[in-house]
Tab-separated table of N, CA and C in Angstrom:
chain	number	residue	atom	x	y	z
W	1	MET	N	39.237	71.580	100.984
W	1	MET	CA	37.938	71.798	100.395
W	1	MET	C	37.327	70.436	100.100
W	2	THR	N	36.085	70.245	100.428
W	2	THR	CA	35.421	68.999	100.081
W	2	THR	C	35.220	68.958	98.578
W	3	ALA	N	35.104	67.772	98.032
W	3	ALA	CA	34.960	67.631	96.583
W	3	ALA	C	33.573	68.076	96.145
W	4	PRO	N	33.506	69.133	95.334
W	4	PRO	CA	32.200	69.619	94.915
W	4	PRO	C	31.567	68.717	93.867
W	5	GLY	N	30.301	68.431	94.062
W	5	GLY	CA	29.537	67.733	93.049
W	5	GLY	C	28.817	68.763	92.197
W	6	ASP	N	28.216	68.329	91.107
W	6	ASP	CA	27.503	69.259	90.227
W	6	ASP	C	26.441	70.042	90.981
W	7	ILE	N	25.776	69.386	91.903
W	7	ILE	CA	24.686	70.013	92.640
W	7	ILE	C	25.197	71.080	93.612
W	8	ASP	N	26.428	70.912	94.107
W	8	ASP	CA	27.005	71.839	95.077
W	8	ASP	C	27.809	72.962	94.435
W	9	GLN	N	28.077	72.893	93.156
W	9	GLN	CA	28.968	73.849	92.499
W	9	GLN	C	28.545	75.303	92.682
W	10	PRO	N	27.260	75.657	92.604
W	10	PRO	CA	26.893	77.069	92.829
W	10	PRO	C	27.257	77.559	94.233
W	11	VAL	N	27.186	76.693	95.216
W	11	VAL	CA	27.567	77.071	96.587
W	11	VAL	C	29.069	77.318	96.636
W	12	TYR	N	29.860	76.403	96.080
W	12	TYR	CA	31.312	76.579	96.063
W	12	TYR	C	31.706	77.840	95.300
W	13	THR	N	30.992	78.155	94.249
W	13	THR	CA	31.263	79.370	93.482
W	13	THR	C	31.057	80.601	94.353
W	14	GLU	N	29.983	80.631	95.132
W	14	GLU	CA	29.724	81.750	96.046
W	14	GLU	C	30.810	81.860	97.102
W	15	LEU	N	31.207	80.737	97.692
W	15	LEU	CA	32.219	80.753	98.746
W	15	LEU	C	33.576	81.205	98.204
W	16	ALA	N	33.953	80.681	97.054
W	16	ALA	CA	35.222	81.079	96.440
W	16	ALA	C	35.183	82.548	96.047
W	17	GLY	N	34.043	83.006	95.546
W	17	GLY	CA	33.895	84.406	95.173
W	17	GLY	C	34.103	85.333	96.358
W	18	LEU	N	33.552	84.965	97.499
W	18	LEU	CA	33.718	85.776	98.701
W	18	LEU	C	35.190	85.806	99.120
W	19	ARG	N	35.844	84.668	99.061
W	19	ARG	CA	37.258	84.586	99.423
W	19	ARG	C	38.113	85.464	98.513
W	20	TYR	N	37.790	85.516	97.225
W	20	TYR	CA	38.574	86.311	96.286
W	20	TYR	C	38.203	87.792	96.309
W	21	GLN	N	36.963	88.124	96.653
W	21	GLN	CA	36.526	89.521	96.668
W	21	GLN	C	37.017	90.287	97.894
W	22	VAL	N	37.259	89.579	98.986
W	22	VAL	CA	37.640	90.242	100.235
W	22	VAL	C	39.029	89.762	100.656
W	23	PRO	N	40.043	90.593	100.482
W	23	PRO	CA	41.385	90.199	100.918
W	23	PRO	C	41.392	89.890	102.419
W	24	GLY	N	42.063	88.830	102.770
W	24	GLY	CA	42.147	88.440	104.169
W	24	GLY	C	41.192	87.335	104.559
W	25	VAL	N	40.246	86.969	103.673
W	25	VAL	CA	39.364	85.834	103.955
W	25	VAL	C	40.159	84.561	103.694
W	26	LEU	N	40.247	83.739	104.724
W	26	LEU	CA	41.011	82.496	104.625
W	26	LEU	C	40.158	81.307	104.235
W	27	GLY	N	38.871	81.382	104.523
W	27	GLY	CA	38.004	80.267	104.186
W	27	GLY	C	36.589	80.501	104.659
W	28	CYS	N	35.693	79.672	104.151
W	28	CYS	CA	34.278	79.765	104.475
W	28	CYS	C	33.734	78.372	104.785
W	29	VAL	N	32.803	78.346	105.722
W	29	VAL	CA	32.142	77.108	106.107
W	29	VAL	C	30.643	77.361	106.104
W	30	VAL	N	29.888	76.468	105.504
W	30	VAL	CA	28.430	76.496	105.590
W	30	VAL	C	28.043	75.361	106.531
W	31	ALA	N	27.256	75.708	107.551
W	31	ALA	CA	26.876	74.734	108.571
W	31	ALA	C	25.408	74.886	108.912
W	32	GLY	N	24.850	73.843	109.461
W	32	GLY	CA	23.508	73.936	110.009
W	32	GLY	C	23.567	74.655	111.342
W	33	VAL	N	22.441	75.183	111.797
W	33	VAL	CA	22.410	75.847	113.103
W	33	VAL	C	22.668	74.846	114.227
W	34	ASP	N	22.612	73.561	113.906
W	34	ASP	CA	22.925	72.511	114.885
W	34	ASP	C	24.421	72.216	114.971
W	35	GLY	N	25.227	72.897	114.160
W	35	GLY	CA	26.669	72.720	114.197
W	35	GLY	C	27.216	71.664	113.268
W	36	LEU	N	26.358	71.070	112.445
W	36	LEU	CA	26.829	70.056	111.499
W	36	LEU	C	27.324	70.720	110.219
W	37	LEU	N	28.453	70.263	109.746
W	37	LEU	CA	29.055	70.788	108.529
W	37	LEU	C	28.201	70.440	107.318
W	38	ILE	N	27.976	71.422	106.452
W	38	ILE	CA	27.282	71.182	105.188
W	38	ILE	C	28.314	71.179	104.057
W	39	LEU	N	29.055	72.275	103.887
W	39	LEU	CA	30.093	72.404	102.864
W	39	LEU	C	31.170	73.345	103.376
W	40	HIS	N	32.349	73.264	102.797
W	40	HIS	CA	33.380	74.238	103.158
W	40	HIS	C	34.314	74.508	101.997
W	41	ASP	N	34.909	75.689	102.040
W	41	ASP	CA	35.942	76.100	101.102
W	41	ASP	C	37.037	76.744	101.958
W	42	THR	N	37.870	75.912	102.515
W	42	THR	CA	38.925	76.413	103.392
W	42	THR	C	40.127	75.489	103.327
W	43	SER	N	41.272	76.098	103.437
W	43	SER	CA	42.514	75.319	103.486
W	43	SER	C	43.417	75.881	104.577
W	44	THR	N	42.816	76.398	105.640
W	44	THR	CA	43.564	77.058	106.704
W	44	THR	C	44.235	76.083	107.650
W	45	GLY	N	43.933	74.816	107.547
W	45	GLY	CA	44.434	73.844	108.498
W	45	GLY	C	43.488	73.662	109.670
W	46	THR	N	42.496	74.521	109.765
W	46	THR	CA	41.477	74.401	110.800
W	46	THR	C	40.462	73.362	110.362
W	47	GLU	N	40.083	72.497	111.260
W	47	GLU	CA	39.104	71.453	110.954
W	47	GLU	C	37.746	72.105	110.688
W	48	PRO	N	37.168	71.944	109.494
W	48	PRO	CA	35.893	72.576	109.172
W	48	PRO	C	34.743	72.137	110.075
W	49	HIS	N	34.808	70.900	110.573
W	49	HIS	CA	33.763	70.448	111.505
W	49	HIS	C	33.808	71.262	112.795
W	50	ASP	N	35.024	71.616	113.240
W	50	ASP	CA	35.178	72.451	114.433
W	50	ASP	C	34.618	73.852	114.190
W	51	VAL	N	34.905	74.407	113.021
W	51	VAL	CA	34.396	75.747	112.686
W	51	VAL	C	32.873	75.727	112.647
W	52	ALA	N	32.284	74.670	112.096
W	52	ALA	CA	30.819	74.547	112.061
W	52	ALA	C	30.247	74.544	113.475
W	53	ALA	N	30.893	73.809	114.376
W	53	ALA	CA	30.430	73.767	115.768
W	53	ALA	C	30.593	75.125	116.441
W	54	LEU	N	31.713	75.800	116.208
W	54	LEU	CA	31.925	77.139	116.769
W	54	LEU	C	30.882	78.125	116.253
W	55	ALA	N	30.575	78.031	114.966
W	55	ALA	CA	29.567	78.917	114.377
W	55	ALA	C	28.214	78.707	115.044
W	56	ALA	N	27.860	77.456	115.284
W	56	ALA	CA	26.585	77.162	115.948
W	56	ALA	C	26.567	77.714	117.366
W	57	GLY	N	27.686	77.623	118.064
W	57	GLY	CA	27.773	78.176	119.407
W	57	GLY	C	27.619	79.685	119.408
W	58	ALA	N	28.308	80.351	118.480
W	58	ALA	CA	28.188	81.811	118.356
W	58	ALA	C	26.761	82.208	117.997
W	59	HIS	N	26.150	81.431	117.114
W	59	HIS	CA	24.756	81.673	116.725
W	59	HIS	C	23.835	81.537	117.933
W	60	GLY	N	24.035	80.498	118.724
W	60	GLY	CA	23.164	80.239	119.870
W	60	GLY	C	23.180	81.367	120.880
W	61	ILE	N	24.363	81.824	121.264
W	61	ILE	CA	24.443	82.899	122.247
W	61	ILE	C	23.916	84.207	121.665
W	62	SER	N	24.180	84.436	120.397
W	62	SER	CA	23.695	85.661	119.753
W	62	SER	C	22.176	85.648	119.605
W	63	ARG	N	21.630	84.504	119.242
W	63	ARG	CA	20.172	84.376	119.103
W	63	ARG	C	19.489	84.604	120.446
W	64	THR	N	20.048	84.034	121.506
W	64	THR	CA	19.483	84.215	122.842
W	64	THR	C	19.584	85.674	123.279
W	65	THR	N	20.714	86.306	123.000
W	65	THR	CA	20.893	87.715	123.335
W	65	THR	C	19.839	88.573	122.637
W	66	GLY	N	19.627	88.322	121.365
W	66	GLY	CA	18.619	89.067	120.622
W	66	GLY	C	17.232	88.888	121.203
W	67	ALA	N	16.909	87.669	121.633
W	67	ALA	CA	15.590	87.400	122.208
W	67	ALA	C	15.429	88.094	123.561
W	68	VAL	N	16.439	87.992	124.417
W	68	VAL	CA	16.354	88.585	125.755
W	68	VAL	C	16.274	90.107	125.676
W	69	LEU	N	17.021	90.699	124.767
W	69	LEU	CA	17.045	92.155	124.640
W	69	LEU	C	15.941	92.701	123.731
W	70	GLY	N	15.139	91.807	123.172
W	70	GLY	CA	14.061	92.236	122.286
W	70	GLY	C	14.559	92.871	121.000
W	71	GLN	N	15.682	92.374	120.489
W	71	GLN	CA	16.295	92.958	119.293
W	71	GLN	C	16.012	92.177	118.017
W	72	GLY	N	15.151	91.187	118.084
W	72	GLY	CA	14.779	90.449	116.885
W	72	GLY	C	15.625	89.226	116.639
W	73	THR	N	15.533	88.724	115.422
W	73	THR	CA	16.178	87.462	115.062
W	73	THR	C	17.654	87.654	114.741
W	74	PHE	N	18.387	86.555	114.775
W	74	PHE	CA	19.817	86.561	114.508
W	74	PHE	C	20.100	86.975	113.078
W	75	ALA	N	21.083	87.857	112.906
W	75	ALA	CA	21.546	88.248	111.577
W	75	ALA	C	23.007	87.850	111.387
W	76	ASP	N	23.879	88.329	112.283
W	76	ASP	CA	25.287	87.966	112.198
W	76	ASP	C	25.989	88.310	113.500
W	77	VAL	N	27.157	87.727	113.670
W	77	VAL	CA	28.005	88.008	114.826
W	77	VAL	C	29.456	87.937	114.362
W	78	THR	N	30.274	88.834	114.902
W	78	THR	CA	31.690	88.852	114.558
W	78	THR	C	32.514	88.680	115.821
W	79	ILE	N	33.456	87.760	115.777
W	79	ILE	CA	34.391	87.543	116.869
W	79	ILE	C	35.755	88.014	116.383
W	80	HIS	N	36.315	88.979	117.098
W	80	HIS	CA	37.607	89.551	116.714
W	80	HIS	C	38.639	89.151	117.752
W	81	ASN	N	39.624	88.414	117.331
W	81	ASN	CA	40.729	88.009	118.192
W	81	ASN	C	41.980	88.788	117.783
W	82	SER	N	43.048	88.670	118.544
W	82	SER	CA	44.253	89.461	118.258
W	82	SER	C	44.846	89.172	116.879
W	83	ASN	N	44.640	87.980	116.350
W	83	ASN	CA	45.224	87.634	115.051
W	83	ASN	C	44.205	87.220	114.008
W	84	GLY	N	42.941	87.545	114.205
W	84	GLY	CA	41.982	87.175	113.181
W	84	GLY	C	40.540	87.332	113.603
W	85	TYR	N	39.652	86.889	112.706
W	85	TYR	CA	38.215	87.031	112.863
W	85	TYR	C	37.501	85.715	112.575
W	86	LEU	N	36.357	85.585	113.200
W	86	LEU	CA	35.363	84.602	112.786
W	86	LEU	C	34.053	85.367	112.705
W	87	ALA	N	33.502	85.458	111.520
W	87	ALA	CA	32.210	86.120	111.321
W	87	ALA	C	31.197	85.054	110.944
W	88	VAL	N	30.035	85.109	111.574
W	88	VAL	CA	28.982	84.115	111.343
W	88	VAL	C	27.728	84.851	110.903
W	89	TYR	N	27.169	84.428	109.777
W	89	TYR	CA	25.994	85.060	109.180
W	89	TYR	C	24.864	84.034	109.053
W	90	ALA	N	23.644	84.487	109.240
W	90	ALA	CA	22.483	83.622	109.047
W	90	ALA	C	22.252	83.385	107.566
W	91	ILE	N	21.962	82.132	107.231
W	91	ILE	CA	21.452	81.771	105.897
W	91	ILE	C	20.054	81.246	106.173
W	92	GLY	N	19.062	82.117	106.066
W	92	GLY	CA	17.715	81.739	106.479
W	92	GLY	C	17.725	81.441	107.975
W	93	ASP	N	16.855	80.534	108.402
W	93	ASP	CA	16.774	80.181	109.818
W	93	ASP	C	17.490	78.875	110.144
W	94	LEU	N	17.956	78.156	109.137
W	94	LEU	CA	18.460	76.809	109.375
W	94	LEU	C	19.938	76.609	109.101
W	95	ALA	N	20.606	77.603	108.527
W	95	ALA	CA	22.014	77.418	108.175
W	95	ALA	C	22.809	78.675	108.488
W	96	LEU	N	24.119	78.507	108.501
W	96	LEU	CA	25.040	79.584	108.838
W	96	LEU	C	26.200	79.616	107.857
W	97	LEU	N	26.693	80.815	107.602
W	97	LEU	CA	27.927	80.993	106.857
W	97	LEU	C	28.960	81.499	107.850
W	98	ALA	N	30.024	80.737	108.047
W	98	ALA	CA	31.126	81.144	108.914
W	98	ALA	C	32.305	81.518	108.032
W	99	VAL	N	32.853	82.698	108.267
W	99	VAL	CA	33.979	83.187	107.481
W	99	VAL	C	35.170	83.370	108.412
W	100	ILE	N	36.278	82.734	108.069
W	100	ILE	CA	37.516	82.842	108.832
W	100	ILE	C	38.376	83.905	108.165
W	101	GLY	N	38.861	84.871	108.960
W	101	GLY	CA	39.642	85.960	108.389
W	101	GLY	C	40.941	86.214	109.123
W	102	GLU	N	41.900	86.740	108.400
W	102	GLU	CA	43.173	87.155	108.973
W	102	GLU	C	42.970	88.397	109.838
W	103	GLY	N	43.990	88.752	110.587
W	103	GLY	CA	43.924	89.923	111.445
W	103	GLY	C	43.800	91.233	110.694
W	104	ASN	N	44.280	91.288	109.448
W	104	ASN	CA	44.201	92.527	108.667
W	104	ASN	C	42.941	92.603	107.804
W	105	LEU	N	42.013	91.700	108.016
W	105	LEU	CA	40.756	91.678	107.261
W	105	LEU	C	39.990	92.978	107.469
W	106	ASN	N	39.474	93.539	106.399
W	106	ASN	CA	38.604	94.712	106.486
W	106	ASN	C	37.198	94.185	106.769
W	107	ILE	N	36.789	94.214	108.029
W	107	ILE	CA	35.524	93.600	108.436
W	107	ILE	C	34.319	94.308	107.821
W	108	ALA	N	34.409	95.607	107.617
W	108	ALA	CA	33.303	96.329	106.979
W	108	ALA	C	33.115	95.839	105.538
W	109	ARG	N	34.210	95.613	104.852
W	109	ARG	CA	34.132	95.093	103.480
W	109	ARG	C	33.553	93.685	103.480
W	110	LEU	N	33.967	92.878	104.460
W	110	LEU	CA	33.416	91.529	104.556
W	110	LEU	C	31.902	91.581	104.748
W	111	HIS	N	31.440	92.413	105.671
W	111	HIS	CA	29.991	92.524	105.899
W	111	HIS	C	29.279	92.953	104.622
W	112	LEU	N	29.844	93.908	103.926
W	112	LEU	CA	29.242	94.410	102.687
W	112	LEU	C	29.121	93.309	101.632
W	113	GLU	N	30.130	92.483	101.517
W	113	GLU	CA	30.143	91.425	100.501
W	113	GLU	C	29.397	90.164	100.956
W	114	ALA	N	29.452	89.834	102.253
W	114	ALA	CA	28.899	88.563	102.738
W	114	ALA	C	27.382	88.561	102.814
W	115	ARG	N	26.772	89.671	103.145
W	115	ARG	CA	25.317	89.677	103.315
W	115	ARG	C	24.570	89.321	102.031
W	116	PRO	N	24.949	89.855	100.876
W	116	PRO	CA	24.284	89.381	99.648
W	116	PRO	C	24.576	87.916	99.329
W	117	VAL	N	25.762	87.445	99.703
W	117	VAL	CA	26.108	86.036	99.485
W	117	VAL	C	25.156	85.146	100.279
W	118	THR	N	24.852	85.529	101.521
W	118	THR	CA	23.953	84.690	102.321
W	118	THR	C	22.566	84.628	101.710
W	119	ALA	N	22.109	85.723	101.133
W	119	ALA	CA	20.794	85.708	100.466
W	119	ALA	C	20.816	84.764	99.270
W	120	ARG	N	21.894	84.813	98.495
W	120	ARG	CA	21.997	83.907	97.342
W	120	ARG	C	22.132	82.455	97.784
W	121	LEU	N	22.891	82.217	98.857
W	121	LEU	CA	23.025	80.850	99.369
W	121	LEU	C	21.689	80.306	99.857
W	122	ALA	N	20.898	81.141	100.511
W	122	ALA	CA	19.573	80.700	100.969
W	122	ALA	C	18.730	80.260	99.782
W	123	ASN	N	18.831	80.995	98.686
W	123	ASN	CA	18.086	80.646	97.478
W	123	ASN	C	18.624	79.357	96.859
W	124	ILE	N	19.935	79.248	96.748
W	124	ILE	CA	20.549	78.051	96.159
W	124	ILE	C	20.215	76.811	96.983
W	125	LEU	N	20.343	76.942	98.302
W	125	LEU	CA	20.108	75.807	99.191
W	125	LEU	C	18.633	75.623	99.518
W	126	GLN	N	17.800	76.506	99.003
W	126	GLN	CA	16.347	76.478	99.213
W	126	GLN	C	15.997	76.489	100.689
W	127	ILE	N	16.655	77.423	101.409
W	127	ILE	CA	16.399	77.600	102.833
W	127	ILE	C	15.493	78.817	102.985
W	128	ARG	N	14.361	78.611	103.530
W	128	ARG	CA	13.378	79.681	103.722
W	128	ARG	C	13.329	80.083	105.180
W	129	SER	N	12.844	81.261	105.408
W	129	SER	CA	12.642	81.731	106.771
W	129	SER	C	11.424	81.037	107.374
W	130	ALA	N	11.540	80.640	108.625
W	130	ALA	CA	10.412	80.003	109.315
W	130	ALA	C	9.301	80.996	109.597
W	131	ARG	N	9.597	82.279	109.475
W	131	ARG	CA	8.606	83.319	109.781
W	131	ARG	C	7.692	83.624	108.591
W	132	LEU	N	7.918	83.017	107.446
W	132	LEU	CA	7.087	83.297	106.260
W	132	LEU	C	5.722	82.684	106.373
């Protein structure tokens, strides 16, 4: 986990809260849509900069898919592998929340808990939608 400063503490509180509310969440990464790491709360041994880049890649293909299919703007994408999950959620138009999960993660519970977290993170980080 990066060292939280006073200004970042509300973000870390949200990330830790999500990890504790949903069994199987191993860590969270907040990244820009460009793949640059903003903050993280993870101790999985996975490099958070790599997770930020992966989240941006997942966002890019999902955003393009939504545009081509006429399904609107990016909301979230879930990647399910044999031993775990990577779920990526939009935080406004400029940032992403990537959640790393174990294979036994209840993904429906994660979606239920993570979506309000992204709204609060957008407010904390003062990220607005470009469509406003």
